[in-house]
Coordinates of C-alpha atoms in Angstrom, one line a residue:
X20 CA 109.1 109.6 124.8
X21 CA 108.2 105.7 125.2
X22 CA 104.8 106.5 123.7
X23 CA 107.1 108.3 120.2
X24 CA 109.1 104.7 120.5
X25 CA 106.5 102.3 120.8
X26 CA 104.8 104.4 118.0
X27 CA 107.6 104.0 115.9
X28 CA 107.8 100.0 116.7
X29 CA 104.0 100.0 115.9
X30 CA 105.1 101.6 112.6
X31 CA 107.8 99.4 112.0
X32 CA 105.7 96.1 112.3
X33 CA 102.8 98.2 109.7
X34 CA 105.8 98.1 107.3
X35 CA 105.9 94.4 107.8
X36 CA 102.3 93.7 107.2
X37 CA 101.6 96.2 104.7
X38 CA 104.7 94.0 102.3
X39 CA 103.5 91.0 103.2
X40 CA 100.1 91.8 101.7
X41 CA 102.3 93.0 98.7
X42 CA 103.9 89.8 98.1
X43 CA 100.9 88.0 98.6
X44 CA 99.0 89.8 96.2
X45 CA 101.9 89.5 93.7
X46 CA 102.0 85.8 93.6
X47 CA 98.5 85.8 93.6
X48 CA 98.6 87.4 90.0
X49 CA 102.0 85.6 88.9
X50 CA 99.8 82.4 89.6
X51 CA 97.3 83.4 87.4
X52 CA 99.7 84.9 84.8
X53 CA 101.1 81.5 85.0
X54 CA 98.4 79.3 84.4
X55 CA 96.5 81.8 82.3
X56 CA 99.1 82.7 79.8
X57 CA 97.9 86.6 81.1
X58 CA 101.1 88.3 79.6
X59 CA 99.4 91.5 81.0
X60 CA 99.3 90.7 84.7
X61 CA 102.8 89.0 84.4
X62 CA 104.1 92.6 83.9
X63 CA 102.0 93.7 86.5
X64 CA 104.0 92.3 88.8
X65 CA 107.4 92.9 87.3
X66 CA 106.7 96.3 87.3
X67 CA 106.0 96.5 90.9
X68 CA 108.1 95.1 92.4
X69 CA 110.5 98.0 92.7
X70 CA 107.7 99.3 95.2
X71 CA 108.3 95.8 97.5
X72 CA 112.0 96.9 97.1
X73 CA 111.4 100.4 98.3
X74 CA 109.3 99.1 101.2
X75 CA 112.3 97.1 102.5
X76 CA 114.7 99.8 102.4
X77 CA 112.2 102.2 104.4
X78 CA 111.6 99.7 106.9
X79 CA 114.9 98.8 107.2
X80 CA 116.2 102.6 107.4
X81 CA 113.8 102.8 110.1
X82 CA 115.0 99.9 112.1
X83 CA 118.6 101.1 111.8
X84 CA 117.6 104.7 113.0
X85 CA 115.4 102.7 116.1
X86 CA 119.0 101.1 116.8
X87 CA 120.8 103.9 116.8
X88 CA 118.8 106.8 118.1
X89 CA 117.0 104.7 121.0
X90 CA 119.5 101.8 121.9
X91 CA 117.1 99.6 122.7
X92 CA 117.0 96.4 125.0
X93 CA 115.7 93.1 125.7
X94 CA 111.9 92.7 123.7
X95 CA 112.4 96.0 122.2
X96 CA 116.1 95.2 120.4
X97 CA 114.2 91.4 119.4
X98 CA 111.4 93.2 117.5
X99 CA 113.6 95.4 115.6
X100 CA 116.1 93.2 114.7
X101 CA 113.7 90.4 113.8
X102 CA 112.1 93.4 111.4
X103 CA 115.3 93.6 109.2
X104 CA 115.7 90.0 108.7
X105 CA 111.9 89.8 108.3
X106 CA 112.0 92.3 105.5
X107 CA 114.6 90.7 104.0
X108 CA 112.5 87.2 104.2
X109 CA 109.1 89.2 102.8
X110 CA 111.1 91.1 99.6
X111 CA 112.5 87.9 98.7
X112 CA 109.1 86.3 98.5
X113 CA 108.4 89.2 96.1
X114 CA 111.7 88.2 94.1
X115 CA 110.0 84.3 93.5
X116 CA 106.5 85.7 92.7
X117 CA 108.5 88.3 90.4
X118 CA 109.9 85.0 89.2
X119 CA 106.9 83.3 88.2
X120 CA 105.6 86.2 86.3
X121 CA 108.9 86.6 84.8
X122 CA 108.5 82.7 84.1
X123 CA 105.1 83.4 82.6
X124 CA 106.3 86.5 80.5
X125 CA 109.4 84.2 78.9
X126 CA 106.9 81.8 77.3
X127 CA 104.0 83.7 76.2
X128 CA 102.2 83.4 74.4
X129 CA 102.4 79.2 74.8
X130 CA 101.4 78.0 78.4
X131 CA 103.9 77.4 80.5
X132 CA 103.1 74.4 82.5
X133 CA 101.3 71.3 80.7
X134 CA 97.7 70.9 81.0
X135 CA 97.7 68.2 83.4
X136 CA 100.4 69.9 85.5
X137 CA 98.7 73.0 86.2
X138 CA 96.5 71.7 88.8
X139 CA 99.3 71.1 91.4
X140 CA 100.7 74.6 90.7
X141 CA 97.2 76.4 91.4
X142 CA 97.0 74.5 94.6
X143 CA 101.1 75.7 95.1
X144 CA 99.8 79.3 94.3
X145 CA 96.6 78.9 96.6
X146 CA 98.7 77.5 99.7
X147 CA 101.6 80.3 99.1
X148 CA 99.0 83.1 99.4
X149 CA 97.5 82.0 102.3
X150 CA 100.6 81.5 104.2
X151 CA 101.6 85.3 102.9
X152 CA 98.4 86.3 104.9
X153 CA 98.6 84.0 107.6
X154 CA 102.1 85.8 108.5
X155 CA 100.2 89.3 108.2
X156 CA 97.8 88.0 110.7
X157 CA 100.9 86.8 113.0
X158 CA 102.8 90.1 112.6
X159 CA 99.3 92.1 113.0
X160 CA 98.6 89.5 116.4
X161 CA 101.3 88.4 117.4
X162 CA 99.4 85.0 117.7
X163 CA 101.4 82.2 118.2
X164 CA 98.8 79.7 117.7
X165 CA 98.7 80.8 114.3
X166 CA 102.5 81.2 113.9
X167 CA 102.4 77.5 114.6
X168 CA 99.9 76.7 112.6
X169 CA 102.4 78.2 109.6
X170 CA 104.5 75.0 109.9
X171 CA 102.1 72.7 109.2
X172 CA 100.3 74.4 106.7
X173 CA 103.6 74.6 104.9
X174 CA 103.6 70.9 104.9
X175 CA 101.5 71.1 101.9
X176 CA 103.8 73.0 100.1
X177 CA 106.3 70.6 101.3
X178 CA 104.1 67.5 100.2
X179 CA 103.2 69.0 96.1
X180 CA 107.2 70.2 95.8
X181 CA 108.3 66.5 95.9
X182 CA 105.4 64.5 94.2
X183 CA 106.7 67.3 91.3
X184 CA 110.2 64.9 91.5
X185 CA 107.8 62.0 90.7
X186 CA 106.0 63.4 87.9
X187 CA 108.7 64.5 86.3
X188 CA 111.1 60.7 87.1
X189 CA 107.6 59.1 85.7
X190 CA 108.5 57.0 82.2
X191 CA 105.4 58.5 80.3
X192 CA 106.5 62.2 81.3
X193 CA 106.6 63.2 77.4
X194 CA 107.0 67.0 77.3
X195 CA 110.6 67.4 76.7
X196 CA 113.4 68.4 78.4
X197 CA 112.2 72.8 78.6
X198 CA 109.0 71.9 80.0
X199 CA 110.6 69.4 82.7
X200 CA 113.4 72.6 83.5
X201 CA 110.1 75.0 84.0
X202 CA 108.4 72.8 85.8
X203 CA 111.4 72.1 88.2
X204 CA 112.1 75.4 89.1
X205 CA 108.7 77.0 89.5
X206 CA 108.2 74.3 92.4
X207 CA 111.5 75.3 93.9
X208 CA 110.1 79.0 94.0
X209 CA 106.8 78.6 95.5
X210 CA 108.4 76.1 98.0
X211 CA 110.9 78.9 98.6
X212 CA 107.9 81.4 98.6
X213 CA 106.0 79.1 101.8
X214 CA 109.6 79.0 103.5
X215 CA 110.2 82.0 103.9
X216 CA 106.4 83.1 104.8
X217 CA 107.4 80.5 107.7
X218 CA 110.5 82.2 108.4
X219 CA 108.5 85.6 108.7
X220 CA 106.0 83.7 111.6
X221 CA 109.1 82.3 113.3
X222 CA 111.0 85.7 113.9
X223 CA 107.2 87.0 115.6
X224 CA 108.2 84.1 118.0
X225 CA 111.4 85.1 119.0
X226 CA 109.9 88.8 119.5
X227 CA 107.2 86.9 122.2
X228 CA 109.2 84.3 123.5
X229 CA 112.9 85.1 123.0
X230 CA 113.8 81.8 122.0
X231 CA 114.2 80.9 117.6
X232 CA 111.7 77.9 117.1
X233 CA 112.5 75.0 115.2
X234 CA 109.5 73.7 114.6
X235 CA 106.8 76.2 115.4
X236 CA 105.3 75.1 118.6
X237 CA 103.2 77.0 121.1

């Protein structure tokens, strides 16, 4: 029976990884929607992310039956219940990409972003999806070194959210108030995106060690 559980854990964390991949491929495309005015991959990734919904609820039935069909304890009762809030974390990374797509979808055929503001947002794009991988690796690993590693790499993110603020205070910013709106809230969700990609490596850490990091440390 313990080899059926741990099985069954094994499967769990699959369900993990395998939506993680999904949300980093999605804001993979939404980037490119986004700076390519692609109205076609835009509703690529509306239209699937119902399936990063439906992943959730399977894993999260899963957990739930794991809780109350094997009681479990101690490193066992960690994993699963770091697996629902993980979910949650990895489906709401596929709400922001969703949101930069839907972001792309609103405005098209006209770019979104001005020309000279694109730049930062393909590096934001670039940075989210290799955090979204990074937290596969973690979950696949359980690798603390590169669960810490999350943290700073999300420093980045950190670093291009808040020179957006001084673009857009700049006196020669001269593409309106929409633009400046756009602009604002697209860094807030690929900011949000990284977070919770960092959130995602932190839970792994509490599996290992039992203790929730602030900082990631090893």
């Amino acid at each position: 029976m313990r080899d059926a559980y741990t099985e069954q854990l094994d499967e769990l964390a699959g369900f993990l990884a395998g939506m993680c991949n999904d949300v980093a491929t999605a804001m993979e495309k939404a980037t490119r929607a986004l700076l390519e005015a692609d109205l076609q991959l835009a509703e690529e990734v509306i239209a699937e992310d119902i399936h990063i919904d439906q992943i959730r609820y399977a894993a999260e039935e899963k957990a739930f039956a794991l809780l109350v069909l094997q009681a479990p304890v101690a490193t066992d009762l960690r994993n699963v219940v770091s697996a629902i809030h993980g979910a949650g974390d990895i489906e709401r990374m596929g709400d922001l990409a969703l949101h930069v797509a839907q972001a792309a979808r609103r405005r098209h055929p006209q770019p979104v972003l001005p020309a000279e503001i694109a730049p930062y947002f393909a590096e934001m794009g670039r940075i989210g999806v290799a955090l979204a991988r990074k937290a596969v690796e973690v979950i696949n690993t359980r690798d603390l070194a590169a669960a810490a590693e999350l943290e700073a790499d999300d420093d980045a993110m950190d670093d291009l959210h808040k020179h957006m603020f001084t673009v857009l205070m700049d006196r020669n910013w001269s593409h309106g108030v929409e633009a400046a709106v756009d602009v604002t809230l697209l860094a807030r969700f690929y900011e949000r995106y990284a977070d919770h990609a960092v959130a995602v490596a932190r839970r792994i850490v509490y599996v290992i060690t039992g203790q929730m990091p602030g900082p990631l440390s090893v």
